[in-house]
mmCIF file with all atom_site columns, C-alpha atoms in Angstrom:
data_model
loop_
_atom_site.group_PDB
_atom_site.id
_atom_site.type_symbol
_atom_site.label_atom_id
_atom_site.label_alt_id
_atom_site.label_comp_id
_atom_site.label_asym_id
_atom_site.label_entity_id
_atom_site.label_seq_id
_atom_site.pdbx_PDB_ins_code
_atom_site.Cartn_x
_atom_site.Cartn_y
_atom_site.Cartn_z
_atom_site.occupancy
_atom_site.B_iso_or_equiv
_atom_site.pdbx_formal_charge
_atom_site.auth_seq_id
_atom_site.auth_comp_id
_atom_site.auth_asym_id
_atom_site.auth_atom_id
_atom_site.pdbx_PDB_model_num
ATOM 1   C CA . UNK W 1 1   ? 91.480  91.572  102.004 1.00 0.00 ? 14  UNK W CA 1
ATOM 2   C CA . UNK W 1 2   ? 88.614  92.617  104.230 1.00 0.00 ? 15  UNK W CA 1
ATOM 3   C CA . UNK W 1 3   ? 87.254  96.144  104.498 1.00 0.00 ? 16  UNK W CA 1
ATOM 4   C CA . UNK W 1 4   ? 88.627  96.338  108.047 1.00 0.00 ? 17  UNK W CA 1
ATOM 5   C CA . UNK W 1 5   ? 92.119  95.332  106.903 1.00 0.00 ? 18  UNK W CA 1
ATOM 6   C CA . UNK W 1 6   ? 92.032  98.064  104.262 1.00 0.00 ? 19  UNK W CA 1
ATOM 7   C CA . UNK W 1 7   ? 90.878  100.574 106.912 1.00 0.00 ? 20  UNK W CA 1
ATOM 8   C CA . UNK W 1 8   ? 93.704  99.428  109.202 1.00 0.00 ? 21  UNK W CA 1
ATOM 9   C CA . UNK W 1 9   ? 96.206  100.022 106.414 1.00 0.00 ? 22  UNK W CA 1
ATOM 10  C CA . UNK W 1 10  ? 94.778  103.501 105.832 1.00 0.00 ? 23  UNK W CA 1
ATOM 11  C CA . UNK W 1 11  ? 95.052  104.165 109.581 1.00 0.00 ? 24  UNK W CA 1
ATOM 12  C CA . UNK W 1 12  ? 98.746  103.224 109.453 1.00 0.00 ? 25  UNK W CA 1
ATOM 13  C CA . UNK W 1 13  ? 99.386  105.615 106.558 1.00 0.00 ? 26  UNK W CA 1
ATOM 14  C CA . UNK W 1 14  ? 97.520  108.380 108.385 1.00 0.00 ? 27  UNK W CA 1
ATOM 15  C CA . UNK W 1 15  ? 100.414 108.467 110.833 1.00 0.00 ? 28  UNK W CA 1
ATOM 16  C CA . UNK W 1 16  ? 102.741 109.539 107.983 1.00 0.00 ? 29  UNK W CA 1
ATOM 17  C CA . UNK W 1 17  ? 100.591 112.600 107.225 1.00 0.00 ? 30  UNK W CA 1
ATOM 18  C CA . UNK W 1 18  ? 102.450 115.836 106.612 1.00 0.00 ? 31  UNK W CA 1
ATOM 19  C CA . UNK W 1 19  ? 99.852  118.315 107.818 1.00 0.00 ? 32  UNK W CA 1
ATOM 20  C CA . UNK W 1 20  ? 101.631 121.120 109.694 1.00 0.00 ? 33  UNK W CA 1
ATOM 21  C CA . UNK W 1 21  ? 99.053  123.740 108.669 1.00 0.00 ? 34  UNK W CA 1
ATOM 22  C CA . UNK W 1 22  ? 95.649  122.111 109.077 1.00 0.00 ? 35  UNK W CA 1
ATOM 23  C CA . UNK W 1 23  ? 96.682  119.438 111.618 1.00 0.00 ? 36  UNK W CA 1
ATOM 24  C CA . UNK W 1 24  ? 94.062  117.298 109.810 1.00 0.00 ? 37  UNK W CA 1
ATOM 25  C CA . UNK W 1 25  ? 95.687  113.885 109.278 1.00 0.00 ? 38  UNK W CA 1
ATOM 26  C CA . UNK W 1 26  ? 94.157  111.612 106.648 1.00 0.00 ? 39  UNK W CA 1
ATOM 27  C CA . UNK W 1 27  ? 95.185  108.131 105.568 1.00 0.00 ? 40  UNK W CA 1
ATOM 28  C CA . UNK W 1 28  ? 94.053  106.083 102.592 1.00 0.00 ? 41  UNK W CA 1
ATOM 29  C CA . UNK W 1 29  ? 94.647  102.663 101.089 1.00 0.00 ? 42  UNK W CA 1
ATOM 30  C CA . UNK W 1 30  ? 93.649  101.184 97.753  1.00 0.00 ? 43  UNK W CA 1
ATOM 31  C CA . UNK W 1 31  ? 93.167  97.547  96.830  1.00 0.00 ? 44  UNK W CA 1
ATOM 32  C CA . UNK W 1 32  ? 93.884  96.674  93.212  1.00 0.00 ? 45  UNK W CA 1
ATOM 33  C CA . UNK W 1 33  ? 92.347  93.948  91.113  1.00 0.00 ? 46  UNK W CA 1
ATOM 34  C CA . UNK W 1 34  ? 95.677  92.073  91.352  1.00 0.00 ? 47  UNK W CA 1
ATOM 35  C CA . UNK W 1 35  ? 95.337  92.068  95.156  1.00 0.00 ? 48  UNK W CA 1
ATOM 36  C CA . UNK W 1 36  ? 98.049  94.635  95.835  1.00 0.00 ? 49  UNK W CA 1
ATOM 37  C CA . UNK W 1 37  ? 97.576  97.390  98.401  1.00 0.00 ? 50  UNK W CA 1
ATOM 38  C CA . UNK W 1 38  ? 98.973  100.919 98.182  1.00 0.00 ? 51  UNK W CA 1
ATOM 39  C CA . UNK W 1 39  ? 98.701  103.443 100.975 1.00 0.00 ? 52  UNK W CA 1
ATOM 40  C CA . UNK W 1 40  ? 98.913  107.192 101.121 1.00 0.00 ? 53  UNK W CA 1
ATOM 41  C CA . UNK W 1 41  ? 98.591  110.186 103.398 1.00 0.00 ? 54  UNK W CA 1
ATOM 42  C CA . UNK W 1 42  ? 97.772  113.813 102.875 1.00 0.00 ? 55  UNK W CA 1
ATOM 43  C CA . UNK W 1 43  ? 100.772 116.011 102.124 1.00 0.00 ? 56  UNK W CA 1
ATOM 44  C CA . UNK W 1 44  ? 100.296 119.726 102.700 1.00 0.00 ? 57  UNK W CA 1
ATOM 45  C CA . UNK W 1 45  ? 102.216 122.633 101.273 1.00 0.00 ? 58  UNK W CA 1
ATOM 46  C CA . UNK W 1 46  ? 102.416 126.252 102.370 1.00 0.00 ? 59  UNK W CA 1
ATOM 47  C CA . UNK W 1 47  ? 100.997 127.019 98.927  1.00 0.00 ? 60  UNK W CA 1
ATOM 48  C CA . UNK W 1 48  ? 97.669  125.311 99.678  1.00 0.00 ? 61  UNK W CA 1
ATOM 49  C CA . UNK W 1 49  ? 96.610  124.542 96.068  1.00 0.00 ? 62  UNK W CA 1
ATOM 50  C CA . UNK W 1 50  ? 99.541  122.155 95.640  1.00 0.00 ? 63  UNK W CA 1
ATOM 51  C CA . UNK W 1 51  ? 98.570  120.084 98.677  1.00 0.00 ? 64  UNK W CA 1
ATOM 52  C CA . UNK W 1 52  ? 97.778  116.449 97.867  1.00 0.00 ? 65  UNK W CA 1
ATOM 53  C CA . UNK W 1 53  ? 95.062  114.420 99.572  1.00 0.00 ? 66  UNK W CA 1
ATOM 54  C CA . UNK W 1 54  ? 95.643  110.945 100.996 1.00 0.00 ? 67  UNK W CA 1
ATOM 55  C CA . UNK W 1 55  ? 93.233  109.351 98.525  1.00 0.00 ? 68  UNK W CA 1
ATOM 56  C CA . UNK W 1 56  ? 95.007  110.757 95.486  1.00 0.00 ? 69  UNK W CA 1
ATOM 57  C CA . UNK W 1 57  ? 98.404  109.881 96.958  1.00 0.00 ? 70  UNK W CA 1
ATOM 58  C CA . UNK W 1 58  ? 97.366  106.216 97.308  1.00 0.00 ? 71  UNK W CA 1
ATOM 59  C CA . UNK W 1 59  ? 95.744  106.099 93.859  1.00 0.00 ? 72  UNK W CA 1
ATOM 60  C CA . UNK W 1 60  ? 98.719  107.774 92.181  1.00 0.00 ? 73  UNK W CA 1
ATOM 61  C CA . UNK W 1 61  ? 101.122 105.370 93.899  1.00 0.00 ? 74  UNK W CA 1
ATOM 62  C CA . UNK W 1 62  ? 99.167  102.421 92.504  1.00 0.00 ? 75  UNK W CA 1
ATOM 63  C CA . UNK W 1 63  ? 99.019  103.911 89.014  1.00 0.00 ? 76  UNK W CA 1
ATOM 64  C CA . UNK W 1 64  ? 102.725 104.794 89.091  1.00 0.00 ? 77  UNK W CA 1
ATOM 65  C CA . UNK W 1 65  ? 103.403 101.104 89.749  1.00 0.00 ? 78  UNK W CA 1
ATOM 66  C CA . UNK W 1 66  ? 101.393 100.077 86.684  1.00 0.00 ? 79  UNK W CA 1
ATOM 67  C CA . UNK W 1 67  ? 98.090  99.335  88.438  1.00 0.00 ? 80  UNK W CA 1
ATOM 68  C CA . UNK W 1 68  ? 95.051  100.932 86.838  1.00 0.00 ? 81  UNK W CA 1
ATOM 69  C CA . UNK W 1 69  ? 92.306  98.574  88.018  1.00 0.00 ? 82  UNK W CA 1
ATOM 70  C CA . UNK W 1 70  ? 91.406  99.510  91.575  1.00 0.00 ? 83  UNK W CA 1
ATOM 71  C CA . UNK W 1 71  ? 88.766  97.497  93.411  1.00 0.00 ? 84  UNK W CA 1
ATOM 72  C CA . UNK W 1 72  ? 88.342  99.619  96.538  1.00 0.00 ? 85  UNK W CA 1
ATOM 73  C CA . UNK W 1 73  ? 89.650  102.548 98.513  1.00 0.00 ? 86  UNK W CA 1
ATOM 74  C CA . UNK W 1 74  ? 89.482  103.189 102.253 1.00 0.00 ? 87  UNK W CA 1
ATOM 75  C CA . UNK W 1 75  ? 90.071  106.528 103.942 1.00 0.00 ? 88  UNK W CA 1
ATOM 76  C CA . UNK W 1 76  ? 90.204  107.506 107.580 1.00 0.00 ? 89  UNK W CA 1
ATOM 77  C CA . UNK W 1 77  ? 90.521  110.687 109.630 1.00 0.00 ? 90  UNK W CA 1
ATOM 78  C CA . UNK W 1 78  ? 89.658  112.014 113.072 1.00 0.00 ? 91  UNK W CA 1
ATOM 79  C CA . UNK W 1 79  ? 86.192  113.217 112.094 1.00 0.00 ? 92  UNK W CA 1
ATOM 80  C CA . UNK W 1 80  ? 82.786  113.122 113.770 1.00 0.00 ? 93  UNK W CA 1
ATOM 81  C CA . UNK W 1 81  ? 81.363  110.698 111.203 1.00 0.00 ? 94  UNK W CA 1
ATOM 82  C CA . UNK W 1 82  ? 83.045  108.619 108.515 1.00 0.00 ? 95  UNK W CA 1
ATOM 83  C CA . UNK W 1 83  ? 85.509  110.782 106.551 1.00 0.00 ? 96  UNK W CA 1
ATOM 84  C CA . UNK W 1 84  ? 84.227  111.746 103.115 1.00 0.00 ? 97  UNK W CA 1
ATOM 85  C CA . UNK W 1 85  ? 86.578  112.471 100.192 1.00 0.00 ? 98  UNK W CA 1
ATOM 86  C CA . UNK W 1 86  ? 86.803  115.932 98.621  1.00 0.00 ? 99  UNK W CA 1
ATOM 87  C CA . UNK W 1 87  ? 85.540  116.686 95.132  1.00 0.00 ? 100 UNK W CA 1
ATOM 88  C CA . UNK W 1 88  ? 88.949  116.398 93.469  1.00 0.00 ? 101 UNK W CA 1
ATOM 89  C CA . UNK W 1 89  ? 89.477  112.957 94.982  1.00 0.00 ? 102 UNK W CA 1
ATOM 90  C CA . UNK W 1 90  ? 85.991  111.887 93.911  1.00 0.00 ? 103 UNK W CA 1
ATOM 91  C CA . UNK W 1 91  ? 86.815  112.882 90.351  1.00 0.00 ? 104 UNK W CA 1
ATOM 92  C CA . UNK W 1 92  ? 90.060  110.868 90.429  1.00 0.00 ? 105 UNK W CA 1
ATOM 93  C CA . UNK W 1 93  ? 88.128  107.887 91.799  1.00 0.00 ? 106 UNK W CA 1
ATOM 94  C CA . UNK W 1 94  ? 85.790  108.301 88.842  1.00 0.00 ? 107 UNK W CA 1
ATOM 95  C CA . UNK W 1 95  ? 88.712  108.331 86.415  1.00 0.00 ? 108 UNK W CA 1
ATOM 96  C CA . UNK W 1 96  ? 89.783  104.901 87.643  1.00 0.00 ? 109 UNK W CA 1
ATOM 97  C CA . UNK W 1 97  ? 86.228  103.592 88.126  1.00 0.00 ? 110 UNK W CA 1
ATOM 98  C CA . UNK W 1 98  ? 86.721  102.841 91.820  1.00 0.00 ? 111 UNK W CA 1
ATOM 99  C CA . UNK W 1 99  ? 83.301  101.595 92.767  1.00 0.00 ? 112 UNK W CA 1
ATOM 100 C CA . UNK W 1 100 ? 83.809  100.732 96.439  1.00 0.00 ? 113 UNK W CA 1
ATOM 101 C CA . UNK W 1 101 ? 84.626  103.619 98.754  1.00 0.00 ? 114 UNK W CA 1
ATOM 102 C CA . UNK W 1 102 ? 85.078  102.789 102.439 1.00 0.00 ? 115 UNK W CA 1
ATOM 103 C CA . UNK W 1 103 ? 84.872  105.874 104.627 1.00 0.00 ? 116 UNK W CA 1
ATOM 104 C CA . UNK W 1 104 ? 85.922  105.588 108.284 1.00 0.00 ? 117 UNK W CA 1
ATOM 105 C CA . UNK W 1 105 ? 86.876  107.582 111.350 1.00 0.00 ? 118 UNK W CA 1
ATOM 106 C CA . UNK W 1 106 ? 89.062  106.855 114.372 1.00 0.00 ? 119 UNK W CA 1
ATOM 107 C CA . UNK W 1 107 ? 86.017  105.994 116.510 1.00 0.00 ? 120 UNK W CA 1
ATOM 108 C CA . UNK W 1 108 ? 85.228  102.966 114.351 1.00 0.00 ? 121 UNK W CA 1
ATOM 109 C CA . UNK W 1 109 ? 82.352  104.426 112.340 1.00 0.00 ? 122 UNK W CA 1
ATOM 110 C CA . UNK W 1 110 ? 82.338  103.074 108.785 1.00 0.00 ? 123 UNK W CA 1
ATOM 111 C CA . UNK W 1 111 ? 80.219  103.801 105.729 1.00 0.00 ? 124 UNK W CA 1
ATOM 112 C CA . UNK W 1 112 ? 80.648  102.012 102.409 1.00 0.00 ? 125 UNK W CA 1
ATOM 113 C CA . UNK W 1 113 ? 79.319  103.669 99.260  1.00 0.00 ? 126 UNK W CA 1
ATOM 114 C CA . UNK W 1 114 ? 79.546  103.256 95.515  1.00 0.00 ? 127 UNK W CA 1
ATOM 115 C CA . UNK W 1 115 ? 81.012  105.828 93.176  1.00 0.00 ? 128 UNK W CA 1
ATOM 116 C CA . UNK W 1 116 ? 77.530  106.587 91.817  1.00 0.00 ? 129 UNK W CA 1
ATOM 117 C CA . UNK W 1 117 ? 76.321  107.355 95.330  1.00 0.00 ? 130 UNK W CA 1
ATOM 118 C CA . UNK W 1 118 ? 79.341  109.527 96.060  1.00 0.00 ? 131 UNK W CA 1
ATOM 119 C CA . UNK W 1 119 ? 79.550  111.325 92.719  1.00 0.00 ? 132 UNK W CA 1
ATOM 120 C CA . UNK W 1 120 ? 76.417  111.061 90.612  1.00 0.00 ? 133 UNK W CA 1
ATOM 121 C CA . UNK W 1 121 ? 76.887  112.294 87.048  1.00 0.00 ? 134 UNK W CA 1
ATOM 122 C CA . UNK W 1 122 ? 80.671  112.007 87.260  1.00 0.00 ? 135 UNK W CA 1
ATOM 123 C CA . UNK W 1 123 ? 82.595  113.170 84.214  1.00 0.00 ? 136 UNK W CA 1
ATOM 124 C CA . UNK W 1 124 ? 84.547  110.136 82.993  1.00 0.00 ? 137 UNK W CA 1
ATOM 125 C CA . UNK W 1 125 ? 86.213  108.742 79.899  1.00 0.00 ? 138 UNK W CA 1
ATOM 126 C CA . UNK W 1 126 ? 82.773  107.695 78.690  1.00 0.00 ? 139 UNK W CA 1
ATOM 127 C CA . UNK W 1 127 ? 81.900  111.389 78.285  1.00 0.00 ? 140 UNK W CA 1
ATOM 128 C CA . UNK W 1 128 ? 84.697  112.041 75.786  1.00 0.00 ? 141 UNK W CA 1
#
């Protein structure tokens, strides 16, 4: 699967966003080592701390299906530049050693980074 195909999948899942409060729709898609793709969207809640980001939704869907080796993740939103994941999502990406993060926006801007670039000094299983 190409980076663009993963972005396109994330774009599709963005349309499922439940974001009545922020109106900020985000979509994400992960590619596993087995070649499977799982998508997710952000899901808000009136109690903001229990909101779930698109990235974590996609990752948790993959893990809940038995997939723990994730090759890449793409995320997309209507932002000025490529959409960057929040700190909580970065930490979850670190937990599953996702080393290719594809950040995109609706205008077609794309930036690909590694986990080390996105979250230097991440706390992972190696720290335990």
